[in-house]
Coordinates of C-alpha atoms in Angstrom, one line a residue:
M248 CA 54.2 9.5 55.4
F249 CA 51.5 8.0 57.4
I250 CA 51.0 4.3 56.9
T251 CA 47.3 3.3 57.3
C252 CA 46.4 -0.3 58.0
I253 CA 42.6 -0.4 57.5
D254 CA 41.4 -3.2 55.3
R255 CA 39.5 -2.6 52.3
S256 CA 36.8 -4.6 50.9
R257 CA 36.8 -6.0 47.4
S258 CA 35.6 -3.6 45.0
A259 CA 33.0 -4.8 42.3
L260 CA 34.1 -2.9 39.3
V261 CA 32.0 -3.5 36.1
A262 CA 33.9 -4.4 33.3
A263 CA 32.2 -3.2 29.9
L264 CA 32.4 -4.8 26.5
V265 CA 34.5 -2.7 24.0
A266 CA 35.5 -2.7 20.7
G267 CA 38.7 -4.1 19.3
A268 CA 38.5 -1.4 16.8
A269 CA 38.9 0.8 19.8
L270 CA 42.6 -0.3 19.7
L271 CA 43.1 1.4 16.4
S272 CA 44.3 4.7 15.3
L273 CA 44.4 5.8 11.5
S274 CA 48.1 4.4 11.2
V275 CA 48.8 1.8 8.7
A276 CA 49.4 -0.8 11.8
A277 CA 46.1 0.0 13.0
A278 CA 44.4 -0.5 9.9
Q279 CA 46.1 -3.8 9.6
A280 CA 44.9 -4.8 13.0
A281 CA 41.3 -3.9 12.1
A282 CA 41.4 -6.7 9.4
P283 CA 40.3 -9.7 11.8
A284 CA 37.5 -7.9 13.3
Q285 CA 36.3 -6.8 9.9
A286 CA 36.5 -10.3 8.6
Q287 CA 34.5 -11.4 11.6
L288 CA 31.6 -8.9 10.8
A289 CA 31.6 -10.2 7.1
V290 CA 31.2 -13.9 8.5
V291 CA 28.1 -13.0 10.6
A292 CA 26.7 -11.1 7.7
R293 CA 26.8 -13.9 5.6
K294 CA 25.8 -16.7 7.9
A295 CA 23.0 -14.2 9.9
P296 CA 22.3 -11.3 7.9
A297 CA 19.3 -10.2 10.0
R298 CA 21.2 -10.8 13.5
K299 CA 21.2 -7.4 15.5
V300 CA 25.0 -6.7 16.3
E301 CA 26.7 -4.1 18.3
A302 CA 29.5 -2.5 16.2
I303 CA 32.0 0.2 16.3
A304 CA 31.9 2.6 13.2
Q305 CA 35.0 4.9 12.4
F306 CA 34.7 7.7 10.1
K307 CA 37.2 9.6 8.1
P308 CA 38.9 12.9 9.5
G309 CA 36.8 15.8 8.3
F310 CA 33.6 13.7 8.1
A311 CA 31.0 15.7 9.9
E312 CA 29.4 14.1 12.9
K313 CA 25.8 14.9 11.4
K314 CA 26.5 13.2 8.1
A315 CA 28.0 10.3 10.0
R316 CA 24.7 9.8 12.2
Q317 CA 22.6 10.2 8.8
L318 CA 24.6 7.4 7.4
V319 CA 23.9 5.1 10.2
R320 CA 20.4 5.7 10.0
K321 CA 20.3 5.2 6.4
H322 CA 21.3 1.4 7.3
G323 CA 18.6 1.1 9.9
G324 CA 21.3 1.7 12.9
R325 CA 21.1 3.4 16.1
V326 CA 24.0 5.5 17.6
T327 CA 24.2 4.1 21.2
S328 CA 27.4 6.4 22.2
R329 CA 29.9 8.7 20.7
L330 CA 33.6 7.7 20.5
P331 CA 35.2 11.0 19.8
L332 CA 38.9 9.4 20.6
I333 CA 38.4 7.3 17.4
H334 CA 36.1 9.5 15.6
G335 CA 33.3 7.2 15.6
F336 CA 30.3 5.7 17.2
A337 CA 29.2 2.7 19.0
I338 CA 26.0 1.4 16.8
K339 CA 23.6 -1.4 16.9
L340 CA 22.1 -2.6 13.5
S341 CA 21.8 -5.9 11.8
A342 CA 24.9 -7.6 10.7
K343 CA 24.2 -7.3 6.6
E344 CA 23.6 -3.7 7.1
A345 CA 26.7 -3.1 9.4
A346 CA 28.8 -4.7 6.7
A347 CA 27.1 -2.4 4.1
L348 CA 27.9 0.7 6.2
G349 CA 31.5 -0.4 6.0
H350 CA 31.6 0.1 2.3
E351 CA 30.3 3.5 2.4
R352 CA 32.5 6.7 1.5
G353 CA 33.8 8.3 4.4
V354 CA 33.7 5.2 6.6
V355 CA 37.2 3.9 7.8
A356 CA 35.9 0.8 9.2
V357 CA 32.9 -0.8 11.0
T358 CA 33.8 -3.9 13.3
L359 CA 32.0 -6.0 15.6
N360 CA 32.2 -5.1 19.4
A361 CA 34.4 -7.7 21.2
K362 CA 35.6 -8.3 24.6
V363 CA 39.0 -6.7 25.4
K364 CA 41.2 -7.2 28.4
G365 CA 43.5 -4.3 28.7
Q366 CA 46.7 -6.5 28.5
G367 CA 45.5 -8.8 31.1
V368 CA 43.8 -6.1 33.2
D369 CA 40.2 -7.2 34.3
S370 CA 38.8 -4.2 36.4
G371 CA 36.2 -6.5 37.5
R372 CA 38.1 -8.4 40.0
L373 CA 40.5 -5.7 41.5
N374 CA 40.8 -5.4 45.2
T375 CA 41.5 -1.7 45.1
N376 CA 39.5 1.0 43.8
Y377 CA 41.5 4.0 42.6
P378 CA 42.0 3.1 39.1
K379 CA 38.2 3.0 38.6
T380 CA 37.8 6.4 40.6
I381 CA 39.7 8.1 38.0
N382 CA 38.1 6.3 35.1
A383 CA 41.3 4.6 34.0
D384 CA 39.4 1.2 33.6
K385 CA 37.4 2.8 30.8
L386 CA 40.9 3.5 28.9
W387 CA 41.7 -0.1 29.4
Q388 CA 38.7 -1.2 28.0
R389 CA 39.9 0.7 25.0
G390 CA 43.1 -0.8 24.9
F391 CA 45.1 1.8 26.3
T392 CA 47.4 0.4 29.1
G393 CA 50.4 2.4 28.7
T394 CA 52.3 0.0 26.4
G395 CA 55.5 1.8 24.9
V396 CA 55.3 4.7 27.3
G397 CA 58.1 5.3 29.7
V398 CA 57.6 6.7 32.9
A399 CA 60.4 7.8 35.0
V400 CA 60.6 7.5 39.0
I401 CA 63.1 9.4 40.9
D402 CA 62.7 8.2 44.3
S403 CA 64.5 5.6 46.5
G404 CA 65.0 2.9 43.8
I405 CA 62.7 0.2 42.4
A406 CA 62.9 -3.5 43.1
G407 CA 62.8 -4.3 39.5
D408 CA 62.6 -8.1 40.0
V409 CA 59.3 -8.1 41.7
I410 CA 56.8 -10.1 39.7
D411 CA 54.2 -7.1 39.3
F412 CA 56.8 -5.4 37.0
K413 CA 57.2 -8.2 34.7
G414 CA 56.5 -7.8 30.9
S415 CA 54.8 -9.6 28.3
D416 CA 58.2 -10.9 27.2
G417 CA 59.0 -12.1 30.6
R418 CA 61.5 -9.6 31.2
S419 CA 61.2 -6.6 33.9
R420 CA 59.3 -3.5 32.5
V421 CA 61.9 -1.4 34.7
V422 CA 64.2 -1.1 31.6
A423 CA 66.6 1.3 33.1
N424 CA 68.1 1.5 36.6
V425 CA 69.9 4.7 37.4
V426 CA 71.7 5.5 40.8
T427 CA 72.5 9.3 41.3
A428 CA 72.9 9.2 45.2
P429 CA 76.8 8.8 46.2
G430 CA 75.8 6.9 49.3
A431 CA 73.7 4.4 47.5
Q432 CA 75.3 0.9 47.9
K433 CA 73.2 -1.3 45.8
A434 CA 70.6 -1.3 42.9
G435 CA 67.1 -1.7 43.8
D436 CA 65.0 -0.1 46.7
G437 CA 66.1 -0.8 50.6
L438 CA 63.7 1.7 51.6
G439 CA 60.6 0.5 50.0
H440 CA 59.0 4.0 49.0
G441 CA 59.9 4.0 45.3
T442 CA 58.6 0.4 44.9
H443 CA 55.4 1.2 46.3
V444 CA 55.2 4.4 44.1
A445 CA 56.2 2.3 41.0
G446 CA 53.5 -0.2 41.7
I447 CA 50.7 2.4 41.8
I448 CA 51.8 3.4 38.4
A449 CA 52.7 0.2 36.7
G450 CA 52.2 -2.9 38.7
N451 CA 50.2 -5.9 37.6
S452 CA 49.5 -8.7 39.7
F453 CA 47.9 -10.6 36.6
N454 CA 51.5 -11.5 36.2
R455 CA 51.1 -14.1 39.2
D456 CA 50.0 -17.6 39.0
P457 CA 46.2 -17.8 38.6
R458 CA 46.2 -20.1 41.5
D459 CA 47.8 -17.4 43.7
P460 CA 45.3 -16.1 46.0
L461 CA 46.6 -12.7 45.0
Y462 CA 46.4 -12.9 41.4
G463 CA 44.7 -10.0 39.8
D464 CA 44.0 -8.2 43.0
Y465 CA 46.1 -5.0 42.8
V466 CA 46.9 -3.3 39.2
G467 CA 48.3 0.1 38.9
V468 CA 47.1 2.7 36.6
A469 CA 49.1 1.9 33.8
P470 CA 50.1 -1.8 34.0
D471 CA 52.0 -2.1 30.7
V472 CA 54.3 1.3 30.7
N473 CA 58.1 0.7 30.9
L474 CA 59.8 2.1 34.2
I475 CA 63.0 4.2 34.5
A476 CA 64.1 3.7 38.1
V477 CA 66.2 6.6 39.3
K478 CA 67.6 6.0 42.8
A479 CA 68.4 9.4 44.3
S480 CA 68.7 8.3 47.9
D481 CA 70.9 6.1 50.0
E482 CA 69.8 2.8 51.6
V483 CA 68.2 4.8 54.4
G484 CA 66.4 7.7 52.4
N485 CA 68.9 10.5 52.7
S486 CA 69.0 12.4 49.5
T487 CA 70.3 15.7 48.3
V488 CA 68.7 18.4 46.0
L489 CA 71.7 17.7 43.5
D490 CA 70.8 14.0 43.4
V491 CA 67.4 14.5 42.3
I492 CA 68.6 17.3 39.8
N493 CA 71.2 14.8 38.3
G494 CA 68.3 12.3 38.1
I495 CA 66.3 14.8 36.0
Q496 CA 69.1 15.5 33.9
F497 CA 69.5 11.6 33.2
V498 CA 65.6 11.6 32.3
V499 CA 66.0 14.4 29.9
D500 CA 69.4 13.0 28.2
H501 CA 67.6 9.6 27.8
K502 CA 64.3 10.9 27.0
T503 CA 64.3 9.4 23.3
Q504 CA 66.1 6.2 24.1
F505 CA 63.4 5.0 26.6
N506 CA 60.6 7.2 25.3
I507 CA 60.3 9.0 28.6
R508 CA 57.0 10.9 28.7
V509 CA 56.4 11.3 32.3
L510 CA 58.4 12.1 35.3
N511 CA 57.1 11.1 38.7
L512 CA 58.5 13.2 41.7
S513 CA 56.9 12.2 45.1
L514 CA 59.3 14.5 47.0
S515 CA 59.8 17.8 47.9
T516 CA 62.8 20.3 49.6
E517 CA 62.7 21.1 53.0
V518 CA 63.4 25.0 52.3
A519 CA 60.7 27.1 51.1
Q520 CA 62.1 29.0 48.1
S521 CA 60.4 30.9 45.2
Y522 CA 60.2 28.7 42.2
K523 CA 62.0 31.7 40.2
T524 CA 65.1 30.9 42.1
D525 CA 65.0 27.5 43.5
P526 CA 67.4 25.1 41.5
L527 CA 65.1 22.2 41.7
D528 CA 62.2 24.1 40.2
A529 CA 64.7 25.2 37.4
A530 CA 65.5 21.5 36.7
V531 CA 61.6 20.3 36.4
E532 CA 61.2 23.2 34.2
Y533 CA 63.7 22.1 32.1
A534 CA 62.4 18.6 31.9
W535 CA 58.8 20.3 31.0
Q536 CA 60.5 22.4 28.1
H537 CA 61.9 19.2 26.9
G538 CA 58.5 17.6 26.3
I539 CA 58.2 15.7 29.5
V540 CA 55.2 15.7 31.7
V541 CA 56.5 16.4 35.3
I542 CA 54.1 15.3 38.2
A543 CA 55.0 16.4 41.8
A544 CA 53.5 15.6 45.0
A545 CA 51.7 18.8 46.7
G546 CA 52.7 17.8 50.2
N547 CA 51.3 16.7 53.5
R548 CA 51.3 19.9 55.2
G549 CA 47.5 20.2 55.2
S550 CA 46.5 24.0 55.2
A551 CA 49.5 25.2 56.9
Y552 CA 50.7 28.7 55.7
D553 CA 53.6 27.2 53.9
A554 CA 51.9 24.2 52.9
V555 CA 52.5 24.6 49.1
K556 CA 55.9 26.7 49.2
Y557 CA 58.2 24.1 48.6
A558 CA 59.8 22.7 45.4
P559 CA 59.1 21.1 43.0
G560 CA 55.2 21.1 43.7
N561 CA 55.4 25.1 44.1
D562 CA 56.6 25.3 40.3
P563 CA 53.8 26.8 38.2
F564 CA 54.5 24.9 35.3
V565 CA 54.3 21.3 36.6
I566 CA 51.2 19.3 37.6
S567 CA 51.2 19.3 41.5
V568 CA 48.8 16.6 43.0
G569 CA 46.9 16.6 46.1
G570 CA 45.6 13.4 47.8
S571 CA 41.9 12.5 48.2
D572 CA 40.4 9.8 50.4
E573 CA 37.8 7.8 48.6
Q574 CA 36.3 6.9 51.9
G575 CA 35.5 10.6 52.8
D576 CA 32.0 12.5 52.4
S577 CA 30.1 9.2 53.0
G578 CA 31.9 7.4 50.3
K579 CA 31.7 10.1 47.6
G580 CA 35.4 11.1 48.2
A581 CA 36.8 14.2 49.8
R582 CA 40.0 15.9 50.2
A583 CA 42.2 14.1 52.8
Y584 CA 42.8 16.7 55.7
W585 CA 46.6 16.0 55.4
S586 CA 46.9 17.0 51.8
S587 CA 48.6 20.4 51.2
A588 CA 46.5 23.2 49.7
G589 CA 47.0 27.0 49.6
R590 CA 48.6 29.6 47.6
T591 CA 52.5 29.6 46.8
Q592 CA 54.9 32.5 47.6
D593 CA 54.5 33.6 44.2
G594 CA 50.8 33.8 44.2
F595 CA 49.9 30.5 42.3
F596 CA 47.1 28.3 44.0
K597 CA 48.1 24.6 44.4
P598 CA 47.6 21.7 43.9
E599 CA 46.1 21.7 40.2
V600 CA 44.4 18.4 40.6
M601 CA 43.7 15.7 43.0
A602 CA 43.9 12.1 43.0
P603 CA 43.3 9.2 45.6
G604 CA 46.1 9.0 47.8
A605 CA 44.7 7.4 51.1
H606 CA 44.7 3.5 51.8
I607 CA 46.6 2.9 48.9
V608 CA 47.8 -0.9 48.6
S609 CA 50.9 -1.3 46.1
T610 CA 53.8 -3.5 45.7
L611 CA 56.4 -4.1 48.7
A612 CA 60.0 -4.1 47.9
P613 CA 61.3 -7.5 49.3
G614 CA 63.4 -6.9 52.6
S615 CA 62.8 -3.1 52.7
A616 CA 62.5 -0.9 55.7
F617 CA 58.6 -0.6 55.0
Q618 CA 58.0 -4.1 56.2
Y619 CA 59.6 -3.6 59.5
L620 CA 58.3 0.0 60.2
C621 CA 54.7 -1.3 59.9
P622 CA 54.3 -4.9 59.9
T623 CA 50.4 -4.7 60.2
C624 CA 50.4 -2.6 56.8
I625 CA 51.5 -5.7 55.0
V626 CA 49.1 -7.0 52.6
G627 CA 49.2 -10.6 51.6
G628 CA 53.1 -10.6 52.5
A629 CA 53.8 -9.0 49.0
Y630 CA 51.6 -5.6 49.2
F631 CA 51.8 -2.6 51.6
K632 CA 49.0 -0.2 52.4
A633 CA 50.2 3.6 52.7
G634 CA 48.9 7.2 52.3
G635 CA 50.0 10.7 51.2
T636 CA 50.4 12.8 48.4
S637 CA 53.5 10.6 47.6
M638 CA 50.9 8.0 46.6
A639 CA 48.3 10.4 44.8
A640 CA 51.3 11.5 42.4
P641 CA 52.0 8.2 40.9
V642 CA 48.2 7.9 40.3
V643 CA 48.4 10.9 38.1
S644 CA 51.6 9.7 36.6
G645 CA 49.9 6.4 35.4
A646 CA 47.0 8.4 34.1
V647 CA 49.1 10.7 32.1
A648 CA 51.0 7.6 30.4
L649 CA 47.5 6.2 29.5
L650 CA 46.5 9.8 28.3
L651 CA 49.7 10.0 26.1
Q652 CA 49.1 6.5 24.7
A653 CA 45.5 7.5 23.5
R654 CA 46.7 11.2 22.6
P655 CA 50.4 10.7 21.6
Y656 CA 51.0 14.2 20.4
F657 CA 49.8 16.3 23.4
S658 CA 52.5 18.4 24.7
P659 CA 52.9 18.7 28.4
D660 CA 51.0 22.0 28.5
Q661 CA 48.1 20.3 26.8
V662 CA 48.1 17.4 29.0
K663 CA 47.8 19.7 32.0
A664 CA 45.2 21.8 30.3
A665 CA 43.1 18.7 29.5
L666 CA 43.3 17.3 33.2
M667 CA 42.5 20.5 34.6
A668 CA 39.4 21.2 32.4
T669 CA 38.0 18.0 32.9
D670 CA 38.2 17.5 36.7
K671 CA 35.5 16.5 38.9
P672 CA 34.6 18.8 42.1
I673 CA 35.5 17.2 45.3
K674 CA 34.6 18.1 48.7
G675 CA 37.2 20.1 50.6
S676 CA 39.2 21.0 47.6
Y677 CA 39.2 24.1 45.0
A678 CA 41.1 21.5 42.7
G679 CA 39.0 18.9 41.1
Q680 CA 39.8 15.1 40.8
I681 CA 41.1 13.9 37.5
D682 CA 38.5 12.1 35.3
L683 CA 40.8 10.2 32.7
E684 CA 38.2 9.3 30.2
A685 CA 36.9 13.0 30.2
A686 CA 40.4 14.1 29.4
A687 CA 41.3 11.5 26.8
N688 CA 38.0 12.6 24.9
V689 CA 38.5 16.4 25.3
G690 CA 38.4 18.5 22.1
Y691 CA 40.6 21.7 21.5
I692 CA 41.6 23.4 24.6
A693 CA 44.2 26.2 25.1
P694 CA 47.5 24.9 26.4
A695 CA 48.1 25.6 30.1
N696 CA 50.9 28.0 31.6
R697 CA 50.3 30.5 28.9
G698 CA 52.0 34.0 30.2
V699 CA 53.9 32.2 33.2
A700 CA 57.5 33.6 33.7
P701 CA 60.0 30.7 33.8
N702 CA 62.5 30.2 36.5
S703 CA 65.3 32.9 36.6
L704 CA 68.0 30.4 35.8
I705 CA 66.0 28.9 33.1
A706 CA 65.1 32.1 31.4
A707 CA 68.8 33.1 31.7
L708 CA 70.0 29.8 30.2
N709 CA 67.4 30.2 27.1
S710 CA 68.6 33.6 26.5
A711 CA 72.4 32.6 26.4
G712 CA 71.6 29.4 24.5
S713 CA 73.2 27.5 27.4
D714 CA 72.0 24.0 28.6
L715 CA 71.1 22.9 32.2
S716 CA 73.3 19.8 31.8
A717 CA 76.4 21.8 31.9
W718 CA 75.2 23.3 35.0
T719 CA 74.6 20.0 36.6
R720 CA 77.7 18.6 35.5
S721 CA 77.0 15.0 35.9
S722 CA 78.1 12.2 33.2
W723 CA 76.8 8.7 32.9
S724 CA 78.7 5.4 32.9
T725 CA 77.4 1.8 33.1
A726 CA 77.0 0.7 36.7
T727 CA 79.1 -1.8 38.1
G728 CA 79.0 -4.3 41.0
A729 CA 76.3 -4.0 43.6
L730 CA 74.9 -0.9 41.5
N731 CA 74.3 -3.3 38.7
A732 CA 70.6 -4.3 38.4
G733 CA 70.5 -7.7 36.4
W734 CA 67.0 -7.4 36.0
A735 CA 67.2 -3.8 34.1
R736 CA 68.1 -3.8 30.5
S737 CA 70.6 -1.0 31.0
S738 CA 71.9 0.0 34.5
W739 CA 73.8 3.6 34.9
S740 CA 75.6 5.5 37.8
C741 CA 76.5 8.9 37.9
L742 CA 80.1 9.9 37.6
G743 CA 81.1 13.0 39.7
C744 CA 78.0 13.0 41.7
G745 CA 79.8 12.3 44.8
A746 CA 82.2 15.3 44.8
L747 CA 79.3 17.7 43.9
G748 CA 77.1 16.4 46.8
A749 CA 79.7 17.4 49.3
A750 CA 79.4 21.0 48.1
I751 CA 75.7 21.2 48.9
D752 CA 75.5 19.2 52.2
P753 CA 73.5 22.0 53.9
T754 CA 70.6 21.2 51.8
R755 CA 71.0 17.2 52.6
S756 CA 67.4 16.0 53.3
S757 CA 65.9 12.7 54.6
W758 CA 63.3 12.3 51.9
S759 CA 60.7 11.2 54.4
R760 CA 61.2 14.6 56.3
S761 CA 60.5 16.6 53.1
S762 CA 58.6 14.9 50.7
W763 CA 56.9 12.4 52.8
S764 CA 56.4 14.5 55.9
S765 CA 53.5 13.7 58.6
F766 CA 53.2 10.3 57.1
G767 CA 50.7 11.6 54.8
E768 CA 47.8 11.4 56.9
G769 CA 48.5 12.9 60.5
A770 CA 50.8 15.7 61.6
E771 CA 50.6 14.4 65.1
D772 CA 52.9 11.4 64.0
E773 CA 55.6 13.6 62.9
A774 CA 57.9 13.2 65.9
A775 CA 57.4 9.3 65.8
Q776 CA 58.4 9.4 62.1
Q777 CA 61.3 11.4 62.8
A778 CA 62.5 9.0 65.6
A779 CA 62.2 6.2 63.2
E780 CA 64.2 7.9 60.5
Q781 CA 67.0 8.9 63.2
A782 CA 67.3 5.6 64.4
A783 CA 67.6 4.0 61.2
E784 CA 70.4 6.6 60.2
Q785 CA 72.2 6.0 63.5
A786 CA 72.1 2.2 63.1
A787 CA 73.6 2.4 59.4
A788 CA 76.4 4.7 60.5
N789 CA 77.2 2.6 63.9
P790 CA 76.3 -1.1 63.1
P791 CA 76.8 -3.4 66.1
A792 CA 79.6 -5.7 65.6
T793 CA 77.1 -8.8 65.5
A794 CA 74.7 -7.0 63.3
P795 CA 74.4 -7.6 59.5
A796 CA 75.7 -5.1 57.0
D797 CA 72.6 -3.2 56.6
P798 CA 70.8 -2.9 59.8
A799 CA 68.4 -0.1 59.3
P800 CA 65.2 -1.8 58.9
A801 CA 65.6 -3.8 62.3
A802 CA 66.7 -0.6 64.1
A803 CA 63.5 1.2 63.0
A804 CA 61.2 -1.6 64.1
P805 CA 60.6 -0.9 67.5
T806 CA 59.1 2.5 66.7
A807 CA 56.3 1.1 64.9
T808 CA 52.8 1.1 66.2
P809 CA 50.0 -1.0 65.4
G810 CA 47.1 0.5 63.5
A811 CA 48.9 3.7 62.6
G812 CA 52.5 2.5 61.6
V813 CA 55.5 4.5 61.0
A814 CA 57.3 4.7 57.5
P815 CA 59.6 6.6 55.7

């Protein structure tokens, strides 16, 4: 993964006025929530009946749009925009007539338009642009910020006590900490990659003191989701396929407990293999079949002949994400040249969608290798600028969390179909860039993946009525000692993972050399990257007598180069 250190100017995003009623569904709780807004309209209608107001009108399911428009006109109103997500309109009319419209048959509620901050998210002051590029800010304005949705991140861990991950109750939104790597020595993130990925999904700098210069500058796509941190690497990034598979099993096993709807995999294997026989592809299909939307980085191999032939991004069921550069094509955005694109060994075009992945500023894990590997990439002492499809994938993971909050009954196949049907063309890519607002408003669409044959192992297990958990043979216990994360509401470790890991040592892979190869922005930096990783590994294996217990960051520091940087 390449670390780019180019400064970005503050983006001026326009925060629109939206309805408190847009927070509502047709549930009982939603109806109760509408009461204050309806009461406010009644007050205005009584005190200033002729005042022109902007309101939100919601209509009952099955009430035709044509009839709804006629009803608005009957009360002297004008429809200013459609709101299909809530089966309604934004309208302008007198306060008196707005109140009268609310009593018509077929109308669920009419409420005044009100200013809404998406749980503290003010897109107008963000210092980063990618949420607006994919129209996530439009869903924030409707009140969708990911509340209640669980997103699992299988990576190098997450520094869950970072203030950006704090919830409204003051506790960390990293609700579970899971360690599957036998070589991991502690909870958290000694490398820095997982924390950066998690911040793109769920960071929220509005948790900072308003007097802090960084207050409100950097916000992830879904700043109120819960995170499930699955640490599948040791402290210097070494991982195995089985470590990741065991992590996927945990995610499926605890899906209901943590309401896990999304799984982010900013990683890949080192060996190209057909999805029909690859075990990691089998695992991601297993999660997909169990109702979890799997998001995988497409890779950073550009247009190489094997660019998209590595699991899990080569699996036809999951959503594979390529990286775009928002500064490309004269500021219109374009596919980043390092982003993998092509056809898999099984004939599937990848990736399916694109998302911003260059010059992404996100949370920095305190004391992690990242801050030593590229000191000039640190922003404000608490954030880090990086690029790669590892960064594009969590943009989509956060987007899917918002989409599932807005459309909670969407299946993984429907989510994939909605994103692909509403994406926007982008220069240099046959896959379009996601448009979250359009995906949230999409009507009926045929689910994706119809007619696609599953992985051979999954097909065999399904036929035999077996379960993948028996294949992975992992079990879970409460993490103890340094593996226990005090900031998480539960902390788990994998029993038996160490013994099984030895059996697949030939597939052992440094995460950076597989999933984060070429830094994400330049294949010419691969040699420098590998040198940094090897130095870190050697230092960890043979620490000098006077060195601290965890010398990996210091060992890697000399390889960092100003302006380009080296990172795992």
